[in-house]
Amino acid sequence: SGTHWRVPRASLRQRVPDELEVEEHDGSAWLGVMFFRVRALRARGVLPLPGISSFLQLNVRTYVSGPDGLPGVWFFSIDASSRLATLGVRRVYRVPCFHARMLLDRNGEWREAECARLGERGKVFSGRYRPAGEAFRAESGTLEWFLTERYRLYTGNGRTEIHHDLWQLRPAEAEVELASILPFEPAGEPLCHFASRQDALIWPPEQVVV
């Protein structure tokens, strides 16, 4: 699931590296939380490894363009239920990745999600969400396209290219109880989307050449 808040650009500018431009849509920047289950993570040509291939993950992110002018994603944090995955992501991509105690349960139509960062008291997320509409694919230029159709990550190691098919999204309802895992408390009601599955390919990081 993806939950987003409209936020002032200035609230993000001081928290994003100077070489990245914070992007806006309809006059606002956006702060997002993605909560999902990773399944069968593996390197190309290698079978999934126990303890690192399947786990829960929560990303806190915003939307930027790099010094090369290409749009992408900047992570404020990544929390994962696998300690091995946490160490691997932190080492390879140089992003702030943390081991967390996480739950994702289904209760009727609702998915209940919880994340509590280990070793860093008070960094938690708790809420629930459910799909609330028909599936669709975002059109170029729309807010949904801006938030979801991103094909690169900017990290401490430069730029990482990713590939995936267009997201098949559904509108969703979200009730957020706690969100102290965010870099600041956003105002207003969140916008939420739901997707059942997405396959993705992620390349190793590379330096940005302008």
mmCIF file of C-alpha atoms in Angstrom:
data_model
loop_
_atom_site.group_PDB
_atom_site.id
_atom_site.type_symbol
_atom_site.label_atom_id
_atom_site.label_comp_id
_atom_site.label_asym_id
_atom_site.label_seq_id
_atom_site.Cartn_x
_atom_site.Cartn_y
_atom_site.Cartn_z
ATOM 1 C CA SER A 1 0.000 0.000 0.000
ATOM 2 C CA GLY A 2 1.076 3.597 -0.574
ATOM 3 C CA THR A 3 -0.026 6.441 1.696
ATOM 4 C CA HIS A 4 0.894 10.019 0.758
ATOM 5 C CA TRP A 5 0.576 13.456 2.303
ATOM 6 C CA ARG A 6 0.739 16.792 0.507
ATOM 7 C CA VAL A 7 3.521 18.795 2.220
ATOM 8 C CA PRO A 8 5.292 22.135 1.654
ATOM 9 C CA ARG A 9 8.418 21.814 -0.432
ATOM 10 C CA ALA A 10 10.379 23.755 2.200
ATOM 11 C CA SER A 11 9.647 21.006 4.754
ATOM 12 C CA LEU A 12 11.564 18.541 2.570
ATOM 13 C CA ARG A 13 14.251 20.791 1.075
ATOM 14 C CA GLN A 14 16.378 20.878 4.240
ATOM 15 C CA ARG A 15 16.193 17.078 4.543
ATOM 16 C CA VAL A 16 17.199 16.219 0.961
ATOM 17 C CA PRO A 17 20.761 16.520 -0.420
ATOM 18 C CA ASP A 18 21.492 19.808 -2.178
ATOM 19 C CA GLU A 19 22.266 18.116 -5.495
ATOM 20 C CA LEU A 20 18.716 16.740 -5.722
ATOM 21 C CA GLU A 21 15.712 18.860 -6.682
ATOM 22 C CA VAL A 22 12.510 18.251 -4.711
ATOM 23 C CA GLU A 23 9.740 17.764 -7.271
ATOM 24 C CA GLU A 24 6.213 19.106 -6.946
ATOM 25 C CA HIS A 25 2.856 18.174 -8.449
ATOM 26 C CA ASP A 26 -0.014 20.670 -8.431
ATOM 27 C CA GLY A 27 2.090 23.070 -6.386
ATOM 28 C CA SER A 28 2.982 20.655 -3.581
ATOM 29 C CA ALA A 29 5.705 18.225 -2.674
ATOM 30 C CA TRP A 30 4.683 14.796 -1.386
ATOM 31 C CA LEU A 31 5.766 12.597 1.498
ATOM 32 C CA GLY A 32 4.963 8.899 1.158
ATOM 33 C CA VAL A 33 4.928 5.689 3.175
ATOM 34 C CA MET A 34 5.025 2.343 1.353
ATOM 35 C CA PHE A 35 4.266 -0.799 3.369
ATOM 36 C CA PHE A 36 4.582 -4.107 1.539
ATOM 37 C CA ARG A 37 5.836 -7.677 1.602
ATOM 38 C CA VAL A 38 8.930 -8.600 -0.410
ATOM 39 C CA ARG A 39 8.795 -12.112 -1.842
ATOM 40 C CA ALA A 40 11.504 -14.149 -3.578
ATOM 41 C CA LEU A 41 14.169 -11.434 -3.576
ATOM 42 C CA ARG A 42 17.261 -12.783 -5.332
ATOM 43 C CA ALA A 43 20.210 -11.889 -7.505
ATOM 44 C CA ARG A 44 19.925 -12.790 -11.170
ATOM 45 C CA GLY A 45 20.574 -16.495 -11.741
ATOM 46 C CA VAL A 46 20.532 -17.290 -8.013
ATOM 47 C CA LEU A 47 17.828 -19.023 -6.009
ATOM 48 C CA PRO A 48 16.201 -17.043 -3.167
ATOM 49 C CA LEU A 49 18.164 -17.347 0.071
ATOM 50 C CA PRO A 50 16.439 -18.137 3.392
ATOM 51 C CA GLY A 51 16.284 -15.203 5.797
ATOM 52 C CA ILE A 52 16.859 -12.551 3.157
ATOM 53 C CA SER A 53 14.482 -13.304 0.281
ATOM 54 C CA SER A 54 11.089 -12.700 1.924
ATOM 55 C CA PHE A 55 10.337 -10.014 4.511
ATOM 56 C CA LEU A 56 8.178 -6.993 5.308
ATOM 57 C CA GLN A 57 9.376 -3.535 4.349
ATOM 58 C CA LEU A 58 8.328 0.056 5.020
ATOM 59 C CA ASN A 59 9.765 2.929 2.976
ATOM 60 C CA VAL A 60 9.486 6.625 3.782
ATOM 61 C CA ARG A 61 10.171 8.611 0.624
ATOM 62 C CA THR A 62 9.754 11.726 -1.459
ATOM 63 C CA TYR A 63 10.112 12.544 -5.147
ATOM 64 C CA VAL A 64 13.132 14.233 -6.645
ATOM 65 C CA SER A 65 15.102 14.794 -9.811
ATOM 66 C CA GLY A 66 18.849 14.312 -9.900
ATOM 67 C CA PRO A 67 21.681 16.474 -11.227
ATOM 68 C CA ASP A 68 21.113 14.627 -14.499
ATOM 69 C CA GLY A 69 17.542 15.976 -14.572
ATOM 70 C CA LEU A 70 15.947 12.526 -14.355
ATOM 71 C CA PRO A 71 13.040 11.946 -11.958
ATOM 72 C CA GLY A 72 13.404 9.462 -9.131
ATOM 73 C CA VAL A 73 12.838 8.643 -5.478
ATOM 74 C CA TRP A 74 14.729 9.693 -2.340
ATOM 75 C CA PHE A 75 14.394 7.506 0.761
ATOM 76 C CA PHE A 76 14.376 9.091 4.202
ATOM 77 C CA SER A 77 14.381 5.595 5.682
ATOM 78 C CA ILE A 78 13.772 1.932 4.950
ATOM 79 C CA ASP A 79 12.649 -0.462 7.694
ATOM 80 C CA ALA A 80 12.729 -4.220 7.144
ATOM 81 C CA SER A 81 11.793 -7.244 9.232
ATOM 82 C CA SER A 82 14.903 -9.117 8.035
ATOM 83 C CA ARG A 83 18.168 -8.215 9.757
ATOM 84 C CA LEU A 84 20.206 -9.697 6.900
ATOM 85 C CA ALA A 85 18.272 -7.727 4.295
ATOM 86 C CA THR A 86 18.774 -4.570 6.360
ATOM 87 C CA LEU A 87 22.541 -5.044 6.432
ATOM 88 C CA GLY A 88 22.678 -5.833 2.714
ATOM 89 C CA VAL A 89 20.640 -2.812 1.617
ATOM 90 C CA ARG A 90 22.603 -0.473 3.871
ATOM 91 C CA ARG A 91 25.938 -1.738 2.583
ATOM 92 C CA VAL A 92 25.163 -1.900 -1.146
ATOM 93 C CA TYR A 93 22.978 1.181 -1.577
ATOM 94 C CA ARG A 94 24.065 3.360 1.364
ATOM 95 C CA VAL A 95 20.565 4.275 2.459
ATOM 96 C CA PRO A 96 19.347 4.585 6.076
ATOM 97 C CA CYS A 97 17.977 1.057 6.498
ATOM 98 C CA PHE A 98 16.864 -0.300 9.877
ATOM 99 C CA HIS A 99 15.849 -3.635 11.373
ATOM 100 C CA ALA A 100 12.288 -3.470 12.702
ATOM 101 C CA ARG A 101 9.588 -5.579 14.264
ATOM 102 C CA MET A 102 6.797 -5.602 11.690
ATOM 103 C CA LEU A 103 3.342 -7.097 11.222
ATOM 104 C CA LEU A 104 0.960 -7.191 8.275
ATOM 105 C CA ASP A 105 -2.309 -8.998 8.993
ATOM 106 C CA ARG A 106 -5.599 -9.217 7.169
ATOM 107 C CA ASN A 107 -8.787 -8.522 9.134
ATOM 108 C CA GLY A 108 -11.711 -8.816 6.732
ATOM 109 C CA GLU A 109 -11.262 -6.155 4.048
ATOM 110 C CA TRP A 110 -8.679 -4.316 6.133
ATOM 111 C CA ARG A 111 -4.908 -4.883 6.169
ATOM 112 C CA GLU A 112 -3.444 -3.949 9.541
ATOM 113 C CA ALA A 113 0.172 -2.774 9.426
ATOM 114 C CA GLU A 114 2.627 -2.155 12.243
ATOM 115 C CA CYS A 115 6.320 -1.274 12.326
ATOM 116 C CA ALA A 116 8.494 -0.595 15.390
ATOM 117 C CA ARG A 117 12.163 0.148 14.727
ATOM 118 C CA LEU A 118 14.494 -1.918 16.898
ATOM 119 C CA GLY A 119 17.109 -0.071 18.917
ATOM 120 C CA GLU A 120 15.524 3.336 18.236
ATOM 121 C CA ARG A 121 12.670 3.859 20.624
ATOM 122 C CA GLY A 122 9.690 5.878 19.430
ATOM 123 C CA LYS A 123 10.125 5.272 15.695
ATOM 124 C CA VAL A 124 6.861 3.504 14.877
ATOM 125 C CA PHE A 125 4.103 3.263 12.308
ATOM 126 C CA SER A 126 0.670 1.821 12.926
ATOM 127 C CA GLY A 127 -2.402 1.903 10.730
ATOM 128 C CA ARG A 128 -4.726 -0.010 8.495
ATOM 129 C CA TYR A 129 -5.888 0.222 4.896
ATOM 130 C CA ARG A 130 -8.263 -1.426 2.465
ATOM 131 C CA PRO A 131 -8.899 -1.213 -1.286
ATOM 132 C CA ALA A 132 -11.914 0.965 -2.120
ATOM 133 C CA GLY A 133 -12.350 1.041 -5.876
ATOM 134 C CA GLU A 134 -11.669 -0.550 -9.243
ATOM 135 C CA ALA A 135 -8.182 -1.210 -10.564
ATOM 136 C CA PHE A 136 -6.652 1.251 -13.033
ATOM 137 C CA ARG A 137 -3.327 2.220 -14.565
ATOM 138 C CA ALA A 138 -2.113 5.779 -14.113
ATOM 139 C CA GLU A 139 -1.914 8.102 -17.113
ATOM 140 C CA SER A 140 1.143 10.252 -17.760
ATOM 141 C CA GLY A 141 0.830 13.682 -16.148
ATOM 142 C CA THR A 142 -1.552 12.606 -13.385
ATOM 143 C CA LEU A 143 -0.776 12.654 -9.680
ATOM 144 C CA GLU A 144 -0.898 8.848 -9.568
ATOM 145 C CA TRP A 145 1.747 8.684 -12.307
ATOM 146 C CA PHE A 146 3.922 11.201 -10.429
ATOM 147 C CA LEU A 147 3.759 9.132 -7.233
ATOM 148 C CA THR A 148 4.189 5.630 -8.619
ATOM 149 C CA GLU A 149 5.854 5.499 -12.033
ATOM 150 C CA ARG A 150 9.402 6.091 -10.844
ATOM 151 C CA TYR A 151 12.255 4.135 -12.394
ATOM 152 C CA ARG A 152 15.316 5.191 -10.418
ATOM 153 C CA LEU A 153 16.435 5.692 -6.847
ATOM 154 C CA TYR A 154 18.929 8.295 -5.691
ATOM 155 C CA THR A 155 21.055 7.010 -2.815
ATOM 156 C CA GLY A 156 24.341 7.599 -1.057
ATOM 157 C CA ASN A 157 25.937 5.528 -3.831
ATOM 158 C CA GLY A 158 24.581 7.611 -6.689
ATOM 159 C CA ARG A 159 21.694 6.384 -8.860
ATOM 160 C CA THR A 160 20.036 2.979 -9.043
ATOM 161 C CA GLU A 161 17.899 2.082 -12.047
ATOM 162 C CA ILE A 162 14.788 -0.048 -11.594
ATOM 163 C CA HIS A 163 12.321 -1.564 -14.030
ATOM 164 C CA HIS A 164 8.725 -2.648 -13.569
ATOM 165 C CA ASP A 165 5.481 -2.757 -15.520
ATOM 166 C CA LEU A 166 2.945 0.001 -15.006
ATOM 167 C CA TRP A 167 1.366 -0.259 -11.583
ATOM 168 C CA GLN A 168 -2.153 -1.641 -11.458
ATOM 169 C CA LEU A 169 -3.560 0.566 -8.731
ATOM 170 C CA ARG A 170 -6.761 0.673 -6.748
ATOM 171 C CA PRO A 171 -8.014 3.617 -4.697
ATOM 172 C CA ALA A 172 -7.829 2.821 -0.992
ATOM 173 C CA GLU A 173 -8.877 4.031 2.419
ATOM 174 C CA ALA A 174 -6.296 4.428 5.171
ATOM 175 C CA GLU A 175 -6.506 5.051 8.913
ATOM 176 C CA VAL A 176 -3.121 6.025 10.353
ATOM 177 C CA GLU A 177 -2.852 5.804 14.146
ATOM 178 C CA LEU A 178 0.875 6.443 14.679
ATOM 179 C CA ALA A 179 3.472 7.731 12.220
ATOM 180 C CA SER A 180 6.464 8.891 14.279
ATOM 181 C CA ILE A 181 8.681 7.064 11.788
ATOM 182 C CA LEU A 182 8.156 10.017 9.413
ATOM 183 C CA PRO A 183 10.752 12.839 9.420
ATOM 184 C CA PHE A 184 8.005 15.278 10.532
ATOM 185 C CA GLU A 185 4.267 15.178 11.164
ATOM 186 C CA PRO A 186 2.285 16.035 8.008
ATOM 187 C CA ALA A 187 -1.051 17.829 8.138
ATOM 188 C CA GLY A 188 -4.283 16.863 6.415
ATOM 189 C CA GLU A 189 -5.815 13.610 5.276
ATOM 190 C CA PRO A 190 -3.580 11.166 3.383
ATOM 191 C CA LEU A 191 -4.119 9.879 -0.137
ATOM 192 C CA CYS A 192 -3.906 6.084 -0.323
ATOM 193 C CA HIS A 193 -3.508 3.528 -3.127
ATOM 194 C CA PHE A 194 -3.369 -0.254 -3.082
ATOM 195 C CA ALA A 195 -1.692 -2.765 -5.397
ATOM 196 C CA SER A 196 -1.776 -6.536 -5.109
ATOM 197 C CA ARG A 197 1.565 -7.325 -6.738
ATOM 198 C CA GLN A 198 4.448 -5.819 -8.673
ATOM 199 C CA ASP A 199 7.518 -7.566 -10.097
ATOM 200 C CA ALA A 200 10.634 -5.404 -10.288
ATOM 201 C CA LEU A 201 14.246 -5.566 -11.432
ATOM 202 C CA ILE A 202 16.846 -3.470 -9.581
ATOM 203 C CA TRP A 203 20.289 -2.719 -10.957
ATOM 204 C CA PRO A 204 23.454 -2.056 -8.907
ATOM 205 C CA PRO A 205 24.118 1.601 -8.021
ATOM 206 C CA GLU A 206 26.096 3.794 -10.385
ATOM 207 C CA GLN A 207 27.566 7.276 -10.128
ATOM 208 C CA VAL A 208 25.639 10.110 -11.757
ATOM 209 C CA VAL A 209 27.545 11.722 -14.617
ATOM 210 C CA VAL A 210 26.221 15.120 -15.714
#
